[in-house]
mmCIF file of C-alpha atoms and ligand atoms in Angstrom:
data_model
loop_
_atom_site.group_PDB
_atom_site.id
_atom_site.type_symbol
_atom_site.label_atom_id
_atom_site.label_comp_id
_atom_site.label_asym_id
_atom_site.label_seq_id
_atom_site.Cartn_x
_atom_site.Cartn_y
_atom_site.Cartn_z
ATOM 1 C CA MET A 7 -22.871 17.226 -120.785
ATOM 2 C CA PRO A 8 -26.381 18.216 -121.197
ATOM 3 C CA ARG A 9 -27.774 18.770 -124.492
ATOM 4 C CA ARG A 10 -29.953 21.234 -126.284
ATOM 5 C CA TYR A 11 -33.283 21.252 -126.082
ATOM 6 C CA PRO A 12 -35.603 20.660 -127.966
ATOM 7 C CA MET A 13 -33.575 17.539 -129.601
ATOM 8 C CA ASN A 14 -33.102 15.779 -132.598
ATOM 9 C CA LEU A 15 -33.506 12.902 -132.000
ATOM 10 C CA LEU A 16 -33.867 8.733 -134.452
ATOM 11 C CA ILE A 17 -35.682 5.629 -133.533
ATOM 12 C CA LEU A 18 -35.228 2.824 -135.442
ATOM 13 C CA GLY A 19 -38.272 1.024 -134.866
ATOM 14 C CA GLY A 20 -40.682 3.635 -132.742
ATOM 15 C CA THR A 21 -44.047 1.832 -134.013
ATOM 16 C CA ARG A 22 -45.215 -0.702 -132.370
ATOM 17 C CA PHE A 23 -44.187 -0.697 -128.610
ATOM 18 C CA LEU A 24 -41.576 0.694 -126.835
ATOM 19 C CA GLY A 25 -40.722 2.579 -129.727
ATOM 20 C CA ARG A 26 -44.282 3.633 -130.076
ATOM 21 C CA HIS A 27 -44.651 4.859 -126.433
ATOM 22 C CA LEU A 28 -40.958 6.844 -126.822
ATOM 23 C CA ALA A 29 -41.929 8.311 -130.248
ATOM 24 C CA GLU A 30 -44.906 9.006 -128.467
ATOM 25 C CA LEU A 31 -43.573 11.061 -125.593
ATOM 26 C CA ALA A 32 -40.854 12.784 -127.561
ATOM 27 C CA LEU A 33 -43.144 14.720 -129.110
ATOM 28 C CA GLN A 34 -45.031 15.172 -126.840
ATOM 29 C CA ALA A 35 -42.135 17.205 -125.570
ATOM 30 C CA GLY A 36 -41.610 19.185 -128.799
ATOM 31 C CA HIS A 37 -38.331 16.863 -129.899
ATOM 32 C CA GLU A 38 -37.395 16.582 -133.842
ATOM 33 C CA VAL A 39 -38.195 12.521 -135.083
ATOM 34 C CA THR A 40 -37.619 10.994 -137.098
ATOM 35 C CA LEU A 41 -38.597 6.908 -137.210
ATOM 36 C CA LEU A 42 -37.172 4.755 -139.660
ATOM 37 C CA HIS A 43 -39.012 1.076 -140.190
ATOM 38 C CA ARG A 44 -40.236 -0.862 -143.286
ATOM 39 C CA GLY A 45 -43.568 0.847 -143.313
ATOM 40 C CA ARG A 46 -45.365 -2.323 -142.138
ATOM 41 C CA SER A 47 -46.489 -2.067 -138.129
ATOM 42 C CA ASN A 48 -48.640 0.392 -137.686
ATOM 43 C CA ALA A 49 -46.808 3.167 -140.730
ATOM 44 C CA GLN A 50 -49.644 5.709 -140.260
ATOM 45 C CA LEU A 51 -49.016 6.354 -136.307
ATOM 46 C CA PHE A 52 -47.237 9.794 -136.082
ATOM 47 C CA PRO A 53 -47.693 11.612 -139.354
ATOM 48 C CA GLU A 54 -45.477 14.966 -137.639
ATOM 49 C CA ALA A 55 -42.395 12.745 -137.521
ATOM 50 C CA GLU A 56 -40.335 12.349 -140.242
ATOM 51 C CA HIS A 57 -40.554 8.750 -141.770
ATOM 52 C CA ARG A 58 -37.876 7.168 -143.665
ATOM 53 C CA ILE A 59 -38.619 3.413 -144.886
ATOM 54 C CA ALA A 60 -36.279 0.558 -145.332
ATOM 55 C CA ASP A 61 -35.615 -3.378 -144.223
ATOM 56 C CA ARG A 62 -32.087 -1.930 -142.088
ATOM 57 C CA ASP A 63 -31.793 -5.763 -142.584
ATOM 58 C CA ASP A 64 -30.903 -4.499 -146.381
ATOM 59 C CA ALA A 65 -27.702 -2.345 -145.942
ATOM 60 C CA ALA A 66 -27.888 -0.700 -149.202
ATOM 61 C CA ALA A 67 -31.415 0.661 -148.374
ATOM 62 C CA PHE A 68 -30.619 1.067 -145.068
ATOM 63 C CA ALA A 69 -27.888 3.226 -145.919
ATOM 64 C CA ALA A 70 -30.409 5.754 -148.349
ATOM 65 C CA ALA A 71 -32.670 5.840 -145.642
ATOM 66 C CA LEU A 72 -30.263 7.613 -143.728
ATOM 67 C CA GLY A 73 -29.948 9.607 -146.212
ATOM 68 C CA ARG A 74 -25.881 12.026 -146.056
ATOM 69 C CA VAL A 75 -24.403 14.242 -143.299
ATOM 70 C CA SER A 76 -25.184 17.250 -145.993
ATOM 71 C CA GLU A 77 -28.267 16.291 -146.422
ATOM 72 C CA GLY A 78 -28.913 17.024 -142.327
ATOM 73 C CA GLY A 79 -28.693 12.691 -141.607
ATOM 74 C CA THR A 80 -26.666 13.822 -137.924
ATOM 75 C CA TRP A 81 -28.984 13.228 -134.572
ATOM 76 C CA ASP A 82 -28.332 14.219 -130.567
ATOM 77 C CA ALA A 83 -29.092 10.337 -129.991
ATOM 78 C CA ALA A 84 -30.521 7.194 -131.997
ATOM 79 C CA ILE A 85 -32.463 4.872 -129.916
ATOM 80 C CA ASP A 86 -32.635 1.351 -131.506
ATOM 81 C CA THR A 87 -35.650 -0.908 -130.986
ATOM 82 C CA SER A 88 -35.135 -3.182 -133.442
ATOM 83 C CA ALA A 89 -31.880 -5.102 -133.193
ATOM 84 C CA TYR A 90 -31.571 -8.457 -132.254
ATOM 85 C CA PHE A 91 -28.748 -9.392 -133.826
ATOM 86 C CA PRO A 92 -25.233 -8.279 -134.037
ATOM 87 C CA ARG A 93 -24.976 -7.301 -136.944
ATOM 88 C CA GLN A 94 -27.644 -5.321 -137.402
ATOM 89 C CA VAL A 95 -25.929 -2.852 -134.497
ATOM 90 C CA ALA A 96 -22.779 -3.246 -136.527
ATOM 91 C CA GLN A 97 -24.206 -1.324 -139.745
ATOM 92 C CA ALA A 98 -26.387 1.083 -137.870
ATOM 93 C CA ALA A 99 -22.517 1.703 -135.843
ATOM 94 C CA ALA A 100 -20.481 1.569 -139.767
ATOM 95 C CA LEU A 101 -23.423 4.577 -140.942
ATOM 96 C CA LEU A 102 -23.749 6.300 -137.469
ATOM 97 C CA ALA A 103 -20.649 6.178 -135.569
ATOM 98 C CA ASP A 104 -20.228 9.962 -136.759
ATOM 99 C CA ARG A 105 -23.436 10.932 -137.319
ATOM 100 C CA VAL A 106 -25.185 10.757 -133.730
ATOM 101 C CA GLY A 107 -24.178 11.904 -130.857
ATOM 102 C CA GLN A 108 -25.361 8.763 -128.264
ATOM 103 C CA TYR A 109 -26.791 5.865 -129.506
ATOM 104 C CA GLN A 110 -28.901 3.768 -127.306
ATOM 105 C CA LEU A 111 -29.638 -0.231 -127.359
ATOM 106 C CA ILE A 112 -32.193 -1.700 -126.287
ATOM 107 C CA SER A 113 -30.993 -4.788 -125.445
ATOM 108 C CA SER A 114 -32.339 -7.250 -122.481
ATOM 109 C CA ILE A 115 -31.704 -8.785 -118.831
ATOM 110 C CA SER A 116 -32.104 -11.658 -120.960
ATOM 111 C CA VAL A 117 -28.646 -11.252 -121.021
ATOM 112 C CA TYR A 118 -27.262 -12.662 -118.344
ATOM 113 C CA ALA A 119 -25.733 -16.178 -117.457
ATOM 114 C CA SER A 120 -27.877 -17.020 -114.125
ATOM 115 C CA PHE A 121 -30.003 -15.324 -112.008
ATOM 116 C CA ASP A 122 -28.941 -16.891 -108.223
ATOM 117 C CA GLY A 123 -31.586 -15.771 -106.576
ATOM 118 C CA LEU A 124 -29.125 -12.178 -105.279
ATOM 119 C CA ALA A 125 -30.207 -8.873 -107.153
ATOM 120 C CA THR A 126 -28.443 -9.251 -110.643
ATOM 121 C CA ASP A 127 -26.750 -5.762 -111.500
ATOM 122 C CA GLU A 128 -25.125 -4.736 -114.741
ATOM 123 C CA SER A 129 -21.698 -6.438 -113.868
ATOM 124 C CA ALA A 130 -23.273 -10.231 -113.635
ATOM 125 C CA PRO A 131 -21.593 -12.552 -116.340
ATOM 126 C CA ARG A 132 -23.108 -12.954 -119.485
ATOM 127 C CA LEU A 133 -24.707 -15.566 -122.174
ATOM 128 C CA THR A 134 -22.723 -16.854 -124.764
ATOM 129 C CA LEU A 135 -23.456 -19.317 -126.577
ATOM 130 C CA PRO A 136 -21.927 -20.908 -129.743
ATOM 131 C CA GLY A 137 -22.309 -19.918 -132.821
ATOM 132 C CA ALA A 138 -24.437 -17.429 -131.860
ATOM 133 C CA GLU A 139 -22.805 -15.347 -134.585
ATOM 134 C CA GLN A 140 -23.999 -17.028 -137.643
ATOM 135 C CA ALA A 141 -27.943 -16.726 -136.036
ATOM 136 C CA GLN A 142 -30.862 -16.236 -138.874
ATOM 137 C CA ALA A 143 -33.420 -16.837 -136.657
ATOM 138 C CA VAL A 144 -34.377 -15.341 -133.145
ATOM 139 C CA THR A 145 -35.222 -17.920 -131.348
ATOM 140 C CA GLY A 146 -36.241 -18.268 -127.085
ATOM 141 C CA ALA A 147 -32.926 -20.805 -126.468
ATOM 142 C CA ASN A 148 -30.506 -17.487 -128.452
ATOM 143 C CA TYR A 149 -32.238 -14.220 -127.615
ATOM 144 C CA GLY A 150 -30.330 -13.455 -124.669
ATOM 145 C CA ALA A 151 -27.178 -14.468 -125.968
ATOM 146 C CA LEU A 152 -27.790 -12.631 -129.234
ATOM 147 C CA LYS A 153 -28.385 -9.190 -127.008
ATOM 148 C CA ALA A 154 -25.197 -9.918 -125.197
ATOM 149 C CA LEU A 155 -23.624 -9.646 -128.935
ATOM 150 C CA CYS A 156 -25.742 -6.659 -129.770
ATOM 151 C CA GLU A 157 -24.181 -4.872 -126.467
ATOM 152 C CA ASP A 158 -21.109 -5.886 -127.203
ATOM 153 C CA ALA A 159 -21.023 -4.663 -131.370
ATOM 154 C CA ALA A 160 -22.945 -1.335 -129.683
ATOM 155 C CA LEU A 161 -19.255 -0.981 -127.070
ATOM 156 C CA GLU A 162 -17.463 -1.145 -130.226
ATOM 157 C CA GLY A 163 -18.945 1.307 -132.546
ATOM 158 C CA PHE A 164 -20.317 3.619 -130.439
ATOM 159 C CA GLY A 165 -17.558 3.084 -126.997
ATOM 160 C CA GLU A 166 -18.776 5.340 -123.854
ATOM 161 C CA ARG A 167 -21.755 6.835 -126.302
ATOM 162 C CA ALA A 168 -23.288 3.743 -126.227
ATOM 163 C CA LEU A 169 -26.197 3.016 -123.439
ATOM 164 C CA ILE A 170 -27.018 -0.353 -123.275
ATOM 165 C CA ALA A 171 -30.793 -0.833 -122.085
ATOM 166 C CA ARG A 172 -31.739 -3.839 -120.656
ATOM 167 C CA PRO A 173 -35.704 -4.004 -119.482
ATOM 168 C CA GLY A 174 -37.280 -6.498 -118.124
ATOM 169 C CA LEU A 175 -40.503 -6.904 -118.874
ATOM 170 C CA LEU A 176 -42.035 -4.513 -120.222
ATOM 171 C CA VAL A 177 -46.031 -3.928 -119.742
ATOM 172 C CA GLY A 178 -49.075 -1.339 -120.040
ATOM 173 C CA PRO A 179 -50.917 -0.488 -123.246
ATOM 174 C CA TRP A 180 -49.850 -1.784 -126.762
ATOM 175 C CA ASP A 181 -47.824 -4.570 -125.327
ATOM 176 C CA PRO A 182 -47.679 -7.094 -128.713
ATOM 177 C CA THR A 183 -47.501 -10.251 -126.227
ATOM 178 C CA GLY A 184 -50.441 -9.912 -124.378
ATOM 179 C CA ARG A 185 -48.840 -11.230 -121.137
ATOM 180 C CA PHE A 186 -49.172 -8.476 -118.430
ATOM 181 C CA THR A 187 -52.781 -7.565 -120.809
ATOM 182 C CA TRP A 188 -53.717 -11.195 -119.557
ATOM 183 C CA TRP A 189 -53.983 -11.039 -116.266
ATOM 184 C CA ALA A 190 -55.449 -7.263 -116.377
ATOM 185 C CA GLU A 191 -58.218 -8.973 -119.029
ATOM 186 C CA ARG A 192 -58.158 -12.138 -116.148
ATOM 187 C CA LEU A 193 -59.330 -9.822 -113.268
ATOM 188 C CA ALA A 194 -61.335 -7.160 -115.513
ATOM 189 C CA ARG A 195 -63.686 -10.570 -116.127
ATOM 190 C CA ALA A 196 -63.290 -11.747 -111.825
ATOM 191 C CA ALA A 197 -65.246 -8.390 -111.495
ATOM 192 C CA THR A 198 -68.257 -9.222 -113.711
ATOM 193 C CA GLU A 199 -68.206 -13.079 -111.895
ATOM 194 C CA PRO A 200 -67.640 -11.939 -107.819
ATOM 195 C CA ASP A 201 -68.809 -14.805 -106.673
ATOM 196 C CA THR A 202 -66.252 -17.473 -109.138
ATOM 197 C CA GLU A 203 -62.102 -17.673 -107.534
ATOM 198 C CA MET A 204 -59.448 -16.344 -109.030
ATOM 199 C CA LEU A 205 -56.201 -19.079 -109.402
ATOM 200 C CA ALA A 206 -53.247 -17.151 -107.760
ATOM 201 C CA PRO A 207 -50.305 -18.899 -108.292
ATOM 202 C CA GLY A 208 -47.096 -20.358 -106.337
ATOM 203 C CA ASP A 209 -45.841 -17.936 -103.518
ATOM 204 C CA PRO A 210 -47.216 -15.255 -102.085
ATOM 205 C CA LEU A 211 -44.255 -13.887 -100.861
ATOM 206 C CA GLY A 212 -42.549 -14.684 -103.708
ATOM 207 C CA PRO A 213 -40.497 -11.097 -106.388
ATOM 208 C CA VAL A 214 -42.540 -10.059 -109.329
ATOM 209 C CA GLN A 215 -41.328 -7.077 -111.249
ATOM 210 C CA CYS A 216 -42.004 -5.447 -114.205
ATOM 211 C CA ILE A 217 -41.633 -2.097 -116.279
ATOM 212 C CA ASP A 218 -45.247 0.832 -117.473
ATOM 213 C CA ALA A 219 -43.160 0.688 -121.451
ATOM 214 C CA ARG A 220 -43.626 4.413 -120.429
ATOM 215 C CA ASP A 221 -41.635 4.440 -117.744
ATOM 216 C CA ALA A 222 -38.971 3.101 -119.447
ATOM 217 C CA ALA A 223 -39.616 5.443 -122.735
ATOM 218 C CA LEU A 224 -39.547 8.542 -120.193
ATOM 219 C CA TRP A 225 -36.330 6.971 -118.864
ATOM 220 C CA LEU A 226 -35.061 6.672 -122.130
ATOM 221 C CA LEU A 227 -35.531 10.365 -123.817
ATOM 222 C CA HIS A 228 -33.988 11.473 -120.542
ATOM 223 C CA GLN A 229 -31.072 9.745 -120.989
ATOM 224 C CA ALA A 230 -30.645 11.207 -124.086
ATOM 225 C CA GLU A 231 -30.940 14.012 -122.612
ATOM 226 C CA ALA A 232 -28.272 14.177 -119.651
ATOM 227 C CA CYS A 233 -26.094 11.556 -123.004
ATOM 228 C CA THR A 234 -25.120 8.773 -120.690
ATOM 229 C CA GLY A 235 -23.439 5.360 -121.077
ATOM 230 C CA GLY A 236 -22.629 1.666 -119.968
ATOM 231 C CA ALA A 237 -25.602 -0.344 -119.243
ATOM 232 C CA CYS A 238 -28.443 -0.070 -116.739
ATOM 233 C CA ASN A 239 -31.082 -2.454 -115.792
ATOM 234 C CA LEU A 240 -34.504 -1.284 -116.878
ATOM 235 C CA THR A 241 -37.793 -2.817 -114.253
ATOM 236 C CA GLY A 242 -39.644 -2.190 -112.135
ATOM 237 C CA PRO A 243 -41.590 -1.009 -109.524
ATOM 238 C CA GLU A 244 -39.339 1.271 -107.350
ATOM 239 C CA GLU A 245 -39.850 -0.531 -104.118
ATOM 240 C CA PRO A 246 -40.333 -4.716 -103.711
ATOM 241 C CA LEU A 247 -42.911 -6.356 -105.028
ATOM 242 C CA THR A 248 -44.415 -9.806 -103.848
ATOM 243 C CA MET A 249 -47.000 -12.057 -106.164
ATOM 244 C CA ALA A 250 -49.541 -10.509 -103.817
ATOM 245 C CA GLY A 251 -49.163 -7.431 -104.161
ATOM 246 C CA PHE A 252 -49.246 -7.474 -107.447
ATOM 247 C CA LEU A 253 -52.316 -8.852 -107.963
ATOM 248 C CA ALA A 254 -53.514 -6.771 -105.264
ATOM 249 C CA ALA A 255 -52.906 -3.701 -108.108
ATOM 250 C CA GLY A 256 -54.805 -5.565 -110.395
ATOM 251 C CA GLN A 257 -57.497 -5.595 -108.008
ATOM 252 C CA ALA A 258 -58.220 -2.269 -106.509
ATOM 253 C CA ALA A 259 -57.766 -1.447 -110.475
ATOM 254 C CA LEU A 260 -60.103 -3.301 -111.313
ATOM 255 C CA ALA A 261 -61.885 -5.631 -109.200
ATOM 256 C CA PRO A 262 -61.548 -5.083 -105.510
ATOM 257 C CA GLN A 263 -63.826 -7.996 -104.962
ATOM 258 C CA ALA A 264 -62.298 -10.680 -106.543
ATOM 259 C CA ARG A 265 -61.618 -14.263 -104.836
ATOM 260 C CA LEU A 266 -58.007 -15.026 -104.933
ATOM 261 C CA GLN A 267 -57.014 -19.007 -104.147
ATOM 262 C CA TRP A 268 -53.883 -19.141 -103.707
ATOM 263 C CA VAL A 269 -52.833 -23.029 -105.200
ATOM 264 C CA ASP A 270 -49.065 -24.002 -104.180
ATOM 265 C CA GLU A 271 -46.502 -23.473 -106.617
ATOM 266 C CA ASP A 272 -46.018 -27.548 -106.648
ATOM 267 C CA PHE A 273 -49.454 -28.690 -107.859
ATOM 268 C CA VAL A 274 -49.792 -25.784 -109.686
ATOM 269 C CA LEU A 275 -46.293 -27.386 -111.943
ATOM 270 C CA ALA A 276 -47.608 -31.028 -111.282
ATOM 271 C CA GLN A 277 -50.799 -30.296 -113.639
ATOM 272 C CA GLY A 278 -48.672 -29.279 -116.822
ATOM 273 C CA VAL A 279 -49.336 -25.544 -115.983
ATOM 274 C CA ALA A 280 -46.268 -23.738 -117.795
ATOM 275 C CA PRO A 281 -45.317 -20.715 -115.932
ATOM 276 C CA TRP A 282 -44.099 -17.602 -117.866
ATOM 277 C CA SER A 283 -46.658 -18.424 -120.299
ATOM 278 C CA ASP A 284 -50.302 -19.604 -119.430
ATOM 279 C CA LEU A 285 -49.113 -17.981 -115.694
ATOM 280 C CA PRO A 286 -47.798 -15.089 -117.334
ATOM 281 C CA VAL A 287 -45.141 -12.489 -115.247
ATOM 282 C CA TRP A 288 -45.485 -15.972 -112.509
ATOM 283 C CA LEU A 289 -42.079 -18.027 -112.820
ATOM 284 C CA PRO A 290 -41.728 -20.388 -109.587
ATOM 285 C CA ALA A 291 -38.604 -20.106 -106.945
ATOM 286 C CA VAL A 292 -36.194 -21.809 -108.816
ATOM 287 C CA SER A 293 -36.120 -19.453 -111.610
ATOM 288 C CA SER A 294 -37.435 -16.032 -109.342
ATOM 289 C CA GLY A 295 -34.268 -14.604 -109.555
ATOM 290 C CA VAL A 296 -35.143 -12.724 -112.750
ATOM 291 C CA HIS A 297 -37.671 -10.967 -110.536
ATOM 292 C CA ARG A 298 -34.871 -9.462 -108.208
ATOM 293 C CA ALA A 299 -32.762 -7.962 -110.910
ATOM 294 C CA ASP A 300 -30.819 -4.729 -109.018
ATOM 295 C CA ILE A 301 -32.496 -1.026 -110.106
ATOM 296 C CA GLY A 302 -30.593 1.065 -108.124
ATOM 297 C CA ARG A 303 -28.861 2.123 -111.147
ATOM 298 C CA ALA A 304 -31.858 3.402 -113.230
ATOM 299 C CA LEU A 305 -33.232 4.961 -109.541
ATOM 300 C CA ALA A 306 -30.115 7.211 -109.230
ATOM 301 C CA THR A 307 -30.630 8.145 -112.920
ATOM 302 C CA GLY A 308 -33.826 8.948 -112.564
ATOM 303 C CA LEU A 309 -36.224 6.306 -113.251
ATOM 304 C CA GLN A 310 -40.091 6.419 -112.295
ATOM 305 C CA CYS A 311 -42.440 3.930 -112.392
ATOM 306 C CA ARG A 312 -46.486 4.520 -111.939
ATOM 307 C CA PRO A 313 -48.498 2.998 -109.339
ATOM 308 C CA LEU A 314 -48.637 -0.076 -110.980
ATOM 309 C CA ALA A 315 -52.361 -0.274 -110.126
ATOM 310 C CA GLN A 316 -52.799 2.429 -113.055
ATOM 311 C CA THR A 317 -51.035 0.593 -115.681
ATOM 312 C CA PHE A 318 -53.590 -2.554 -114.805
ATOM 313 C CA ALA A 319 -56.446 0.058 -116.174
ATOM 314 C CA ASP A 320 -54.510 1.828 -118.357
ATOM 315 C CA THR A 321 -54.249 -2.066 -119.720
ATOM 316 C CA ALA A 322 -57.655 -3.323 -119.538
ATOM 317 C CA ALA A 323 -58.753 -0.277 -121.431
ATOM 318 C CA TRP A 324 -56.678 -0.202 -123.878
ATOM 319 C CA ALA A 325 -57.296 -4.154 -124.413
ATOM 320 C CA ALA A 326 -61.426 -3.764 -124.168
ATOM 321 C CA GLN A 327 -60.418 -1.292 -127.026
ATOM 322 C CA HIS A 328 -58.302 -2.397 -128.710
ATOM 323 C CA GLY A 329 -58.184 -6.521 -128.508
ATOM 324 C CA GLY A 330 -55.283 -7.533 -125.944
ATOM 325 C CA GLY A 331 -54.260 -10.402 -126.957
ATOM 326 C CA PRO A 332 -50.956 -11.774 -128.490
ATOM 327 C CA GLN A 333 -50.079 -10.159 -131.911
ATOM 328 C CA PRO A 334 -47.928 -11.113 -134.839
ATOM 329 C CA ILE A 335 -44.854 -9.506 -135.283
ATOM 330 C CA ALA A 336 -45.518 -7.896 -138.967
ATOM 331 C CA GLY A 337 -45.369 -10.563 -142.289
ATOM 332 C CA GLY A 338 -44.450 -13.119 -139.206
ATOM 333 C CA PRO A 339 -46.122 -16.252 -137.433
ATOM 334 C CA PRO A 340 -49.033 -15.937 -135.689
ATOM 335 C CA ARG A 341 -47.745 -15.674 -131.535
ATOM 336 C CA PRO A 342 -48.978 -18.593 -129.532
ATOM 337 C CA ALA A 343 -51.489 -17.763 -126.723
ATOM 338 C CA VAL A 344 -51.155 -17.175 -123.825
ATOM 339 C CA GLY A 345 -52.657 -17.415 -120.399
ATOM 340 C CA LEU A 346 -54.989 -20.296 -118.557
ATOM 341 C CA ALA A 347 -58.233 -20.382 -120.904
ATOM 342 C CA PRO A 348 -61.850 -20.201 -118.651
ATOM 343 C CA ALA A 349 -62.177 -23.629 -118.297
ATOM 344 C CA ARG A 350 -58.676 -25.274 -117.199
ATOM 345 C CA GLU A 351 -58.070 -22.640 -114.939
ATOM 346 C CA ALA A 352 -62.214 -23.846 -113.299
ATOM 347 C CA ALA A 353 -60.686 -27.276 -113.224
ATOM 348 C CA LEU A 354 -57.143 -26.781 -112.091
ATOM 349 C CA LEU A 355 -59.299 -25.131 -109.514
ATOM 350 C CA ARG A 356 -61.894 -28.319 -108.969
ATOM 351 C CA ALA A 357 -58.499 -30.090 -108.756
ATOM 352 C CA TRP A 358 -57.405 -28.299 -105.930
ATOM 353 C CA HIS A 359 -59.763 -28.322 -104.052
ATOM 354 C CA ALA A 360 -60.248 -31.763 -104.647
ATOM 355 C CA ARG A 361 -56.933 -32.895 -103.592
ATOM 356 C CA GLY A 362 -56.988 -35.549 -100.482
HETATM 357 N N1 NAP B 27 -41.009 -6.720 -124.978
HETATM 358 C C1 NAP B 27 -40.580 -6.979 -123.537
HETATM 359 O O1 NAP B 27 -40.768 -7.238 -122.389
HETATM 360 C C2 NAP B 27 -39.179 -7.053 -123.388
HETATM 361 C C3 NAP B 27 -38.326 -6.532 -122.596
HETATM 362 C C4 NAP B 27 -37.272 -6.433 -122.852
HETATM 363 C C5 NAP B 27 -36.484 -6.415 -123.548
HETATM 364 N N2 NAP B 27 -37.389 -6.131 -125.270
HETATM 365 C C6 NAP B 27 -36.689 -5.677 -126.115
HETATM 366 O O2 NAP B 27 -37.149 -4.465 -126.460
HETATM 367 C C7 NAP B 27 -37.650 -3.793 -128.135
HETATM 368 C C8 NAP B 27 -38.731 -3.614 -128.052
HETATM 369 O O3 NAP B 27 -39.616 -3.958 -128.722
HETATM 370 P P1 NAP B 27 -40.551 -3.093 -129.292
HETATM 371 O O4 NAP B 27 -41.949 -3.707 -130.508
HETATM 372 O O5 NAP B 27 -41.705 -2.692 -128.170
HETATM 373 O O6 NAP B 27 -40.391 -1.933 -130.416
HETATM 374 P P2 NAP B 27 -40.995 -0.637 -131.303
HETATM 375 O O7 NAP B 27 -39.485 0.390 -132.116
HETATM 376 O O8 NAP B 27 -42.402 -0.169 -131.211
HETATM 377 O O9 NAP B 27 -41.432 -1.870 -132.770
HETATM 378 C C9 NAP B 27 -40.679 -2.507 -133.409
HETATM 379 C C10 NAP B 27 -40.422 -1.115 -134.429
HETATM 380 O O10 NAP B 27 -38.726 -2.272 -135.305
HETATM 381 C C11 NAP B 27 -39.417 -2.148 -136.487
HETATM 382 N N3 NAP B 27 -38.786 -2.790 -137.148
HETATM 383 C C12 NAP B 27 -38.561 -4.250 -137.275
HETATM 384 N N4 NAP B 27 -38.071 -5.307 -137.990
HETATM 385 C C13 NAP B 27 -37.540 -3.921 -139.114
HETATM 386 C C14 NAP B 27 -36.658 -4.086 -139.497
HETATM 387 N N5 NAP B 27 -36.054 -5.494 -140.524
HETATM 388 N N6 NAP B 27 -35.533 -2.939 -140.678
HETATM 389 C C15 NAP B 27 -36.400 -1.601 -140.168
HETATM 390 N N7 NAP B 27 -37.281 -1.813 -138.944
HETATM 391 C C16 NAP B 27 -37.904 -3.127 -138.291
HETATM 392 C C17 NAP B 27 -41.054 -2.381 -136.258
HETATM 393 O O11 NAP B 27 -41.817 -1.590 -137.900
HETATM 394 P P3 NAP B 27 -41.972 -2.582 -139.134
HETATM 395 O O12 NAP B 27 -42.552 -3.634 -138.401
HETATM 396 O O13 NAP B 27 -42.789 -1.915 -139.464
HETATM 397 O O14 NAP B 27 -40.434 -2.712 -139.668
HETATM 398 C C18 NAP B 27 -41.893 -1.755 -135.844
HETATM 399 O O15 NAP B 27 -41.679 0.098 -135.737
HETATM 400 C C19 NAP B 27 -37.055 -5.545 -128.456
HETATM 401 O O16 NAP B 27 -35.677 -5.121 -128.585
HETATM 402 C C20 NAP B 27 -36.866 -6.425 -127.555
HETATM 403 O O17 NAP B 27 -35.914 -7.444 -127.750
HETATM 404 C C21 NAP B 27 -39.041 -6.267 -124.287
#
């Protein structure tokens, strides 16, 4: 059943990237917004929203910050961007199940057990990992299995009122990972060095998927209005995209004269280049199913993706103003660098041209 408008929304998070865009769009649309966070990441944002400060891992502080129903503590929807452990979702459900109309869990496309090269739809098997329930820290190895357990906790706590959103690679301004941003900055540099080659990895026809976090946020807000439930892959673009199309969109936005030099996947890998981190977004053919998620359900429920060239332009402009490199999670260790350093890329290109 469609909701009243404007809505009264609770965002568990809301001050870094996806949550930041969500809060901004929700406020622009006239919704009442409550943000719950620890006050560590950009806490000065959104003075027009209500901020409740608590560490959700401190059960008493979390409960106190959510307040009582009698104090107005009910919401049309809660959007949870900051859950990584099933105990966090179970705790949210214990406190919120009777107080929200819908609960949205921001899960991840990483929940899937395998990407076999075919389009992965929402019914595909999910990862399991023995002992994941007891994990105290998120790692690359347990992230997907922990998100799958978070999904189970959401369904147990909220039933059909749980929307499980499974984003693919989120990109655009305020991305703290620096991944897509590296390509935007690389292309912006190519515009200043039009005679220099730029390395383009692997198969030009290999698939790529990513979604502008602002488009993901708008879709999530529409799902709050429509009160949908169930699981949904959330990535883009609307039409299949190749690595060549990905770079062409960046060239169109930032560096029309950039000279791409395509370099074979086998050569790139033999040189010790790490897919996804040394060359963000790019995956070799064996892993490229990650970029072939079926987004039919998201499209059928209103997902609209802006042109990728616009995301490239906006990301480069944001990065030039604010710095686009990887940002540490508040209070956490520095994130490792992403993307090839200019000297390494140049050396790879020299080696490519000099091969026998
Ligand atoms: N980036 C991607 O490509 C990608 C892909 C798939 C899925 N995802 C998922 O997307 C979600 C979005 O993350 P985001 O960083 O963009 O969201 P965000 O809502 O913009 O930022 C995270 C928020 O959570 C708060 N927070 C963190 N730990 C907390 C705690 N213990 N208690 C209370 N608040 C806490 C942070 O504020 P304080 O630090 O001030 O507490 C911040 O407001 C994540 O769940 C991620 O797994 C991301």
